[in-house]
């Protein structure tokens, strides 16, 4: 009975929206809200949308397929940022957000944004135990902020939407590095303008190091892969306004570390790939073209307790996974590639073809196990839920607990150092809903359960973002080591910009 009622309401809403939508709304917003998209959960119940979205709506960015890499260009490896000065206990860096021109396509200059460069940014390395002093410069012609995604840092220095740096200005922050080794990243976070700035190229890697023994070498057998999709216009420029989609902007052109049509030359050895989904909204299911398994050794917040053997790994926007592929088992003619599984029967997309350097290498690259295993205590398991987070809507109607972000409103409070259980629910709607990657600033949380069940092994490490399918509920053990104001939000950047974000004050 309830179902029939819902279907009827849905039908009426569709009729109304279809009848008057396109006339009195801008072409890019309302219409897109009812479209079906390629990461709806087909198995979620109450999904009455099958067949209604796509047919009726004209343009549908969500169905944009991603072009395969031809492997023409060797992958760009981001430089490691040189410190202004460094001692055992102290490190100084200057990070400058700037605009520039980058030759992404042969012989063509594309206007881009970057940190200390024209596009993307360098790797900023910090060591556990150090005090970091960062000078942050805004050389853009608009406001920006510098957010340290995944970093345990006080709210003041976290770089959320309240930490605006005006064009031409600079600001310094100081903080202690207190977490274990991890692959983190940094990006802008200005209120309502994050998606555009990231799309333009503002994103860099932040590596935390500690004294765990690690024989991998950066750029030799340890490579970051910042995976992004972009749409370029006819002049090969990035025109965000022209392609912007309120449900998340997808692109048809793949860039890894800013390289078009990338390939990676590797030796016959174990190779560690640090994957970052730096896309505005696209989800990736990543695997090897010959279906060989690999190991995932780290998630968002650092090393897993043990490597997890996987055939594929899924990454929603802002998630990281460090994987190890053993190339000593392959031959050059195997022509192994990193590919994206399109799930929907469509042909797979080649992300990164590997070129194998035949000379036999026998160094057994290794990384020591983590010293303090991630565990969820009995007490944490039994704690009652004290924060309920309800993710709802699509397009411009997205909300958290029915509300849109307001920088003058504090939505939640929590005590420093105390663990609370957050229950995050993706309220699936009649349109079927979509995945929301849920992210919390200033902490690395543990996943207690997903729909009441223990999470898969590769989600049993520290996380700062978790992908939540329509209708799903995740329980998280969340603790803030520092104080201040922090954001929590959907990491589809357009959802964040549309207000799918709240703030929590930690005292
Ligand atoms: Cu990747 Cu609010 O951040
Ligand atoms: Cu963040
Ligand atoms: Cu979302």
Coordinates of C-alpha atoms and ligand atoms in Angstrom, one line a residue:
X1 CA 0.0 0.0 0.0
X2 CA 2.7 2.4 1.0
X3 CA 4.6 1.5 -2.1
X4 CA 1.7 2.2 -4.4
X5 CA 1.2 5.5 -2.7
X6 CA 4.8 6.4 -3.2
X7 CA 4.7 5.5 -6.8
X8 CA 1.7 7.7 -7.4
X9 CA 3.3 10.6 -5.7
X10 CA 6.4 10.1 -7.7
X11 CA 4.4 10.0 -10.9
X12 CA 2.6 13.2 -10.1
X13 CA 5.9 14.9 -9.1
X14 CA 7.4 13.8 -12.4
X15 CA 4.5 15.1 -14.4
X16 CA 4.7 18.4 -12.7
X17 CA 8.4 18.7 -13.0
X18 CA 8.4 17.6 -16.6
X19 CA 5.6 19.9 -17.5
X20 CA 7.0 23.1 -16.2
X21 CA 10.6 22.4 -15.2
X22 CA 12.6 23.4 -18.3
X23 CA 10.6 26.6 -18.8
X24 CA 11.1 28.4 -15.6
X25 CA 14.4 27.0 -14.4
X26 CA 17.9 27.4 -15.6
X27 CA 18.8 24.6 -17.9
X28 CA 21.4 23.2 -15.6
X29 CA 19.7 22.8 -12.3
X30 CA 16.1 21.6 -11.9
X31 CA 16.2 19.3 -14.9
X32 CA 19.2 17.5 -13.8
X33 CA 17.7 16.7 -10.5
X34 CA 15.5 14.0 -11.7
X35 CA 17.9 12.3 -14.0
X36 CA 19.0 8.9 -13.4
X37 CA 22.6 8.5 -12.9
X38 CA 25.1 5.7 -13.3
X39 CA 25.8 5.1 -9.7
X40 CA 22.3 4.6 -8.5
X41 CA 22.1 1.5 -6.6
X42 CA 20.1 -0.8 -8.8
X43 CA 19.3 -3.1 -5.9
X44 CA 18.1 -0.5 -3.4
X45 CA 14.5 -1.0 -2.6
X46 CA 12.1 1.7 -3.3
X47 CA 13.9 2.5 -6.5
X48 CA 11.1 3.4 -8.7
X49 CA 13.2 5.4 -11.0
X50 CA 14.2 2.7 -13.5
X51 CA 13.5 4.0 -16.9
X52 CA 12.0 7.3 -16.0
X53 CA 15.0 9.6 -15.6
X54 CA 17.1 9.1 -18.6
X55 CA 14.4 9.0 -21.3
X56 CA 12.8 12.3 -20.3
X57 CA 15.8 14.3 -19.7
X58 CA 17.9 15.6 -22.5
X59 CA 21.4 16.2 -21.3
X60 CA 22.7 13.9 -18.7
X61 CA 26.2 14.5 -17.5
X62 CA 26.2 11.5 -15.3
X63 CA 26.2 9.2 -18.2
X64 CA 29.3 10.7 -19.6
X65 CA 31.7 7.9 -20.2
X66 CA 35.3 8.3 -19.5
X67 CA 37.7 8.0 -22.4
X68 CA 40.5 5.4 -22.2
X69 CA 44.1 6.4 -21.9
X70 CA 46.0 5.7 -25.1
X71 CA 49.2 5.6 -23.1
X72 CA 50.9 8.2 -25.2
X73 CA 52.5 10.2 -22.4
X74 CA 54.7 9.1 -19.5
X75 CA 53.0 9.9 -16.2
X76 CA 53.9 13.2 -14.6
X77 CA 55.3 12.6 -11.1
X78 CA 54.6 15.5 -8.8
X79 CA 57.7 17.1 -7.4
X80 CA 58.3 16.9 -3.6
X81 CA 58.1 20.4 -2.2
X82 CA 61.3 21.8 -0.9
X83 CA 61.0 23.1 2.6
X84 CA 62.0 26.7 3.4
X85 CA 64.0 25.1 6.3
X86 CA 63.8 22.0 8.3
X87 CA 65.2 20.5 11.5
X88 CA 64.3 17.3 13.3
X89 CA 61.5 19.0 15.1
X90 CA 60.5 21.8 12.8
X91 CA 59.6 22.3 9.2
X92 CA 58.7 25.4 7.2
X93 CA 56.9 25.4 3.9
X94 CA 55.4 28.1 1.6
X95 CA 52.4 27.1 -0.4
X96 CA 51.1 29.4 -3.1
X97 CA 47.8 29.0 -4.9
X98 CA 48.2 30.5 -8.3
X99 CA 46.9 30.6 -11.8
X100 CA 48.9 29.7 -14.8
X101 CA 49.0 27.9 -18.2
X102 CA 49.7 24.3 -18.7
X103 CA 50.4 22.3 -21.8
X104 CA 48.1 19.4 -21.3
X105 CA 47.4 18.9 -25.0
X106 CA 50.3 19.1 -27.4
X107 CA 51.1 22.7 -28.3
X108 CA 48.1 24.2 -26.5
X109 CA 48.2 26.3 -23.4
X110 CA 45.3 25.6 -21.1
X111 CA 44.5 28.0 -18.3
X112 CA 44.8 26.1 -15.0
X113 CA 45.2 26.6 -11.3
X114 CA 47.9 25.0 -9.1
X115 CA 49.9 25.2 -5.9
X116 CA 53.5 26.4 -6.5
X117 CA 53.0 25.5 -10.1
X118 CA 50.6 26.1 -12.9
X119 CA 48.6 22.8 -12.3
X120 CA 47.9 20.6 -9.3
X121 CA 50.6 20.8 -6.7
X122 CA 53.7 19.3 -5.2
X123 CA 53.8 16.6 -2.5
X124 CA 54.1 18.2 0.9
X125 CA 55.9 15.9 3.3
X126 CA 55.5 16.1 7.1
X127 CA 56.9 13.9 9.7
X128 CA 55.1 12.7 12.8
X129 CA 56.4 14.6 15.8
X130 CA 57.4 17.7 13.8
X131 CA 55.9 21.1 14.3
X132 CA 54.9 22.4 10.9
X133 CA 54.9 26.1 9.9
X134 CA 53.0 26.7 6.7
X135 CA 52.8 30.0 4.9
X136 CA 49.8 30.1 2.7
X137 CA 49.6 32.5 -0.1
X138 CA 46.6 33.3 -2.3
X139 CA 47.8 34.6 -5.6
X140 CA 44.5 33.9 -7.2
X141 CA 42.0 36.6 -8.1
X142 CA 39.4 35.3 -5.8
X143 CA 39.1 34.1 -2.2
X144 CA 40.3 30.6 -1.3
X145 CA 41.2 28.5 1.7
X146 CA 43.8 25.7 2.2
X147 CA 42.2 22.6 3.6
X148 CA 44.2 19.6 4.8
X149 CA 42.1 16.6 4.0
X150 CA 42.6 13.8 6.5
X151 CA 44.9 15.7 8.7
X152 CA 44.4 15.7 12.5
X153 CA 44.7 19.4 13.1
X154 CA 43.0 22.0 15.2
X155 CA 39.9 23.6 13.7
X156 CA 41.6 27.0 13.4
X157 CA 44.2 25.7 11.0
X158 CA 42.0 23.1 9.2
X159 CA 41.2 25.5 6.3
X160 CA 37.4 25.1 6.1
X161 CA 35.1 27.8 4.6
X162 CA 35.7 30.1 7.6
X163 CA 39.4 30.4 7.0
X164 CA 39.3 32.6 3.9
X165 CA 42.4 34.1 2.5
X166 CA 41.7 37.1 0.3
X167 CA 43.4 37.5 -3.1
X168 CA 46.9 38.8 -2.7
X169 CA 47.0 38.0 1.0
X170 CA 48.9 35.4 3.0
X171 CA 48.6 33.7 6.3
X172 CA 50.6 31.4 8.5
X173 CA 49.6 28.3 10.4
X174 CA 51.5 26.2 12.9
X175 CA 50.5 22.8 14.1
X176 CA 52.0 19.6 15.4
X177 CA 52.0 16.5 13.3
X178 CA 50.6 13.8 15.5
X179 CA 49.3 11.0 13.2
X180 CA 50.9 7.9 11.6
X181 CA 52.1 7.7 8.1
X182 CA 49.3 8.3 5.6
X183 CA 48.6 9.6 2.1
X184 CA 46.5 12.8 2.6
X185 CA 45.8 15.7 0.4
X186 CA 45.0 19.3 0.3
X187 CA 42.6 21.4 -1.6
X188 CA 40.6 24.7 -1.4
X189 CA 37.4 24.9 0.5
X190 CA 35.8 28.3 0.0
X191 CA 32.1 28.4 0.7
X192 CA 30.2 27.6 -2.5
X193 CA 33.2 27.7 -4.7
X194 CA 35.2 24.6 -3.9
X195 CA 34.1 22.6 -6.9
X196 CA 35.2 25.2 -9.4
X197 CA 38.7 25.7 -7.8
X198 CA 39.4 22.0 -7.6
X199 CA 38.2 21.5 -11.2
X200 CA 40.6 24.2 -12.2
X201 CA 43.5 22.3 -10.8
X202 CA 43.9 23.1 -7.1
X203 CA 44.8 19.8 -5.4
X204 CA 48.0 18.5 -3.9
X205 CA 49.3 15.5 -1.9
X206 CA 50.2 15.6 1.7
X207 CA 52.4 12.7 2.9
X208 CA 52.7 12.0 6.6
X209 CA 55.8 9.9 7.4
X210 CA 56.8 8.2 10.6
X211 CA 59.5 5.8 11.6
X212 CA 57.8 2.6 10.2
X213 CA 60.4 1.0 8.0
X214 CA 59.5 1.5 4.4
X215 CA 61.8 0.6 1.5
X216 CA 59.7 1.9 -1.3
X217 CA 61.1 4.8 -3.2
X218 CA 59.2 7.8 -4.4
X219 CA 59.1 7.9 -8.2
X220 CA 60.9 4.6 -8.5
X221 CA 58.4 2.1 -7.3
X222 CA 56.1 4.3 -5.2
X223 CA 53.8 6.4 -7.3
X224 CA 50.9 8.7 -6.5
X225 CA 48.0 8.5 -8.9
X226 CA 45.7 11.5 -8.7
X227 CA 42.7 10.4 -10.8
X228 CA 40.5 13.1 -12.2
X229 CA 38.0 13.5 -15.0
X230 CA 37.6 16.8 -16.8
X231 CA 35.7 18.2 -19.8
X232 CA 37.7 20.6 -22.0
X233 CA 35.9 22.9 -24.4
X234 CA 36.8 23.2 -28.1
X235 CA 39.7 25.4 -27.3
X236 CA 40.9 22.9 -24.8
X237 CA 40.1 25.1 -21.9
X238 CA 38.5 24.2 -18.6
X239 CA 35.2 26.1 -18.6
X240 CA 33.6 25.1 -15.3
X241 CA 30.5 27.2 -15.7
X242 CA 29.7 25.5 -19.1
X243 CA 29.9 22.0 -17.7
X244 CA 28.9 22.4 -14.1
X245 CA 26.3 20.0 -12.9
X246 CA 24.6 20.5 -9.5
X247 CA 24.8 16.8 -8.9
X248 CA 28.5 16.6 -9.5
X249 CA 30.4 17.5 -12.5
X250 CA 31.8 14.6 -14.6
X251 CA 34.3 14.8 -17.3
X252 CA 35.0 12.7 -20.3
X253 CA 38.7 13.3 -20.3
X254 CA 40.9 11.3 -17.9
X255 CA 43.9 13.0 -16.3
X256 CA 46.2 11.3 -13.9
X257 CA 48.6 13.6 -12.0
X258 CA 47.4 16.1 -14.7
X259 CA 48.8 13.9 -17.5
X260 CA 46.6 13.3 -20.5
X261 CA 46.7 9.7 -21.9
X262 CA 49.2 8.6 -19.2
X263 CA 51.3 5.4 -19.1
X264 CA 53.6 4.3 -16.4
X265 CA 56.9 2.6 -16.8
X266 CA 57.6 0.1 -14.0
X267 CA 60.2 -2.5 -13.2
X268 CA 59.7 -6.2 -12.5
X269 CA 59.1 -5.6 -8.9
X270 CA 56.5 -4.8 -6.3
X271 CA 55.1 -1.4 -7.1
X272 CA 53.1 0.7 -4.8
X273 CA 50.4 2.9 -6.2
X274 CA 48.9 5.6 -4.0
X275 CA 45.5 6.2 -5.5
X276 CA 43.5 9.3 -4.8
X277 CA 40.1 9.9 -6.4
X278 CA 40.5 13.7 -6.9
X279 CA 37.4 13.9 -9.1
X280 CA 34.5 16.2 -8.3
X281 CA 31.9 13.4 -8.4
X282 CA 32.9 10.3 -10.4
X283 CA 33.2 6.9 -8.6
X284 CA 35.8 4.5 -9.8
X285 CA 36.0 0.7 -9.5
X286 CA 39.7 0.0 -10.2
X287 CA 41.3 -3.2 -11.2
X288 CA 44.0 -4.8 -13.3
X289 CA 43.2 -5.7 -16.9
X290 CA 44.3 -9.3 -16.5
X291 CA 42.2 -9.7 -13.4
X292 CA 45.2 -10.4 -11.2
X293 CA 44.7 -9.6 -7.6
X294 CA 46.8 -7.0 -5.7
X295 CA 47.2 -6.0 -2.1
X296 CA 45.7 -2.9 -0.5
X297 CA 48.1 -1.8 2.2
X298 CA 46.6 1.5 3.3
X299 CA 43.3 3.3 3.3
X300 CA 42.6 7.1 3.9
X301 CA 44.2 7.3 7.3
X302 CA 47.2 5.1 6.9
X303 CA 48.3 1.5 6.9
X304 CA 45.8 -1.3 7.4
X305 CA 46.6 -3.9 10.1
X306 CA 47.4 -6.4 7.4
X307 CA 47.5 -6.1 3.6
X308 CA 44.2 -7.1 2.1
X309 CA 44.1 -9.1 -1.1
X310 CA 41.7 -7.7 -3.6
X311 CA 40.6 -8.0 -7.3
X312 CA 39.2 -4.5 -7.4
X313 CA 39.0 -1.4 -5.2
X314 CA 36.3 1.2 -5.2
X315 CA 37.0 4.8 -4.6
X316 CA 34.5 7.6 -4.2
X317 CA 35.6 11.2 -4.4
X318 CA 38.4 12.1 -2.0
X319 CA 39.1 8.5 -0.9
X320 CA 42.6 7.0 -1.0
X321 CA 43.9 3.5 -1.3
X322 CA 47.5 2.4 -1.4
X323 CA 47.8 -0.7 -3.4
X324 CA 50.8 -2.9 -4.2
X325 CA 51.0 -4.7 -7.6
X326 CA 53.6 -7.3 -8.0
X327 CA 55.0 -6.9 -11.5
X328 CA 57.6 -9.6 -11.1
X329 CA 54.8 -12.1 -12.0
X330 CA 54.2 -10.4 -15.4
X331 CA 56.0 -10.2 -18.7
X332 CA 56.2 -7.1 -20.9
X333 CA 54.0 -8.6 -23.5
X334 CA 51.2 -9.2 -20.9
X335 CA 50.4 -5.6 -21.5
X336 CA 48.9 -5.0 -18.1
X337 CA 46.8 -2.0 -17.5
X338 CA 45.0 -0.4 -14.6
X339 CA 41.4 -0.2 -15.7
X340 CA 38.1 1.1 -14.5
X341 CA 35.2 -1.4 -14.4
X342 CA 32.1 0.4 -15.6
X343 CA 29.8 -2.0 -13.8
X344 CA 27.0 -1.5 -16.2
X345 CA 28.0 -3.8 -19.0
X346 CA 29.8 -1.0 -20.9
X347 CA 33.3 -1.6 -22.0
X348 CA 35.9 -0.9 -19.4
X349 CA 38.0 2.3 -19.4
X350 CA 41.8 2.1 -19.5
X351 CA 43.1 4.3 -16.8
X352 CA 46.8 3.6 -17.0
X353 CA 48.7 1.2 -19.3
X354 CA 52.0 -0.1 -17.7
X355 CA 55.2 -0.3 -19.7
X356 CA 57.4 -2.9 -18.2
X357 CA 61.1 -2.3 -17.9
X358 CA 62.4 -5.8 -18.5
X359 CA 65.6 -5.6 -16.6
X360 CA 65.1 -8.0 -13.8
X361 CA 64.8 -6.3 -10.4
X362 CA 64.9 -8.4 -7.3
X363 CA 64.7 -5.9 -4.6
X364 CA 61.8 -7.0 -2.4
X365 CA 60.1 -3.7 -1.6
X366 CA 58.6 -3.8 1.8
X367 CA 56.8 -1.8 4.3
X368 CA 56.7 -2.8 8.0
X369 CA 53.4 -3.6 9.6
X370 CA 51.8 -0.8 11.6
X371 CA 52.9 -0.5 15.1
X372 CA 49.6 0.3 16.8
X373 CA 46.9 -1.8 15.1
X374 CA 43.5 -0.3 14.5
X375 CA 41.0 -1.9 16.7
X376 CA 37.5 -1.2 17.8
X377 CA 37.0 -1.8 21.5
X378 CA 34.1 -3.7 23.1
X379 CA 33.2 -0.4 24.6
X380 CA 33.1 1.4 21.3
X381 CA 31.1 -1.4 19.8
X382 CA 28.4 -1.1 22.5
X383 CA 28.2 2.7 22.7
X384 CA 24.8 4.0 21.7
X385 CA 24.5 6.2 18.7
X386 CA 24.8 9.9 19.8
X387 CA 24.9 11.7 16.5
X388 CA 22.5 11.0 13.7
X389 CA 23.4 12.3 10.3
X390 CA 20.8 12.1 7.6
X391 CA 21.9 12.6 4.0
X392 CA 19.2 13.5 1.6
X393 CA 18.3 14.8 -1.8
X394 CA 19.9 15.4 -5.1
X395 CA 21.0 18.5 -7.1
X396 CA 20.1 21.7 -5.4
X397 CA 17.9 19.9 -2.9
X398 CA 20.7 18.2 -1.0
X399 CA 20.7 18.6 2.8
X400 CA 22.1 17.1 6.0
X401 CA 19.4 16.5 8.6
X402 CA 17.1 18.6 6.5
X403 CA 19.3 21.7 6.6
X404 CA 21.7 23.4 4.3
X405 CA 25.1 24.7 5.4
X406 CA 25.1 28.0 7.3
X407 CA 28.4 29.2 8.5
X408 CA 26.7 31.0 11.4
X409 CA 25.1 27.9 12.7
X410 CA 26.8 25.2 14.8
X411 CA 25.1 22.0 14.1
X412 CA 26.8 19.6 16.5
X413 CA 29.2 19.7 19.4
X414 CA 31.5 17.1 20.7
X415 CA 34.1 16.8 23.5
X416 CA 37.8 16.7 22.6
X417 CA 39.2 13.2 23.0
X418 CA 35.8 11.5 23.5
X419 CA 34.6 8.9 21.1
X420 CA 31.0 9.2 19.9
X421 CA 29.1 6.9 17.6
X422 CA 27.8 8.7 14.5
X423 CA 25.2 7.0 12.5
X424 CA 25.2 8.2 8.9
X425 CA 22.1 7.3 6.8
X426 CA 21.7 7.9 3.1
X427 CA 18.0 8.5 2.9
X428 CA 17.2 7.0 -0.4
X429 CA 14.4 8.9 -2.2
X430 CA 11.9 7.9 -4.8
X431 CA 14.3 8.7 -7.6
X432 CA 16.6 6.0 -6.3
X433 CA 19.1 8.4 -4.7
X434 CA 22.8 8.4 -5.2
X435 CA 26.0 7.5 -3.4
X436 CA 27.1 10.2 -1.0
X437 CA 30.8 10.1 0.0
X438 CA 30.6 11.3 3.6
X439 CA 33.7 13.1 5.0
X440 CA 34.6 14.5 8.4
X441 CA 37.4 17.1 8.9
X442 CA 40.1 16.9 11.5
X443 CA 39.7 13.3 12.4
X444 CA 40.3 9.7 11.2
X445 CA 37.4 7.6 12.2
X446 CA 36.7 3.9 12.4
X447 CA 33.8 2.1 10.7
X448 CA 31.9 0.1 13.3
X449 CA 29.3 -1.3 10.9
X450 CA 27.5 -0.9 7.6
X451 CA 23.9 -1.8 7.8
X452 CA 24.6 -3.6 11.0
X453 CA 27.4 -5.7 9.5
X454 CA 31.1 -5.6 10.0
X455 CA 32.7 -3.6 7.2
X456 CA 34.9 -5.3 4.6
X457 CA 38.5 -5.7 5.6
X458 CA 39.8 -2.8 3.6
X459 CA 37.4 -0.5 5.4
X460 CA 38.7 -1.7 8.8
X461 CA 41.5 0.9 8.9
X462 CA 41.3 4.6 9.6
X463 CA 39.0 6.5 7.3
X464 CA 38.1 10.1 6.7
X465 CA 35.6 9.5 3.9
X466 CA 33.1 6.7 3.5
X467 CA 30.9 5.9 0.6
X468 CA 27.3 5.5 1.6
X469 CA 24.9 3.8 -0.9
X470 CA 21.3 4.9 -1.1
X471 CA 19.4 3.4 1.8
X472 CA 22.5 2.4 3.7
X473 CA 23.4 3.2 7.2
X474 CA 27.0 3.3 8.6
X475 CA 28.1 3.5 12.2
X476 CA 31.3 5.3 12.8
X477 CA 33.4 5.7 15.9
X478 CA 34.5 9.3 15.8
X479 CA 37.1 11.0 18.0
X480 CA 38.6 14.5 17.7
X481 CA 42.0 14.9 19.2
X482 CA 42.0 18.6 18.7
X483 CA 39.6 21.4 19.3
X484 CA 37.8 23.9 17.1
X485 CA 35.2 24.1 14.3
X486 CA 35.2 21.3 11.8
X487 CA 33.1 20.5 8.7
X488 CA 31.4 17.3 7.8
X489 CA 29.9 17.0 4.4
X490 CA 29.3 15.1 1.2
X491 CA 32.5 15.0 -0.9
X492 CA 30.7 15.3 -4.2
X493 CA 32.0 18.8 -4.5
X494 CA 28.9 20.3 -6.0
X495 CA 26.8 18.8 -3.2
X496 CA 29.2 20.4 -0.7
X497 CA 28.8 23.7 -2.6
X498 CA 25.1 23.3 -2.6
X499 CA 25.1 23.1 1.2
X500 CA 25.3 19.4 1.9
X501 CA 27.6 20.3 4.8
X502 CA 27.4 20.9 8.5
X503 CA 29.7 22.1 11.2
X504 CA 30.7 20.6 14.5
X505 CA 32.4 22.4 17.4
X506 CA 34.8 20.4 19.4
X507 CA 35.5 21.8 22.9
Ligands
LIG1 CU1 38.3 17.1 1.1 CU2 35.9 19.3 3.4 O1 37.2 18.2 2.2
LIG2 CU1 38.5 17.4 4.5
LIG3 CU1 26.2 13.9 -2.1

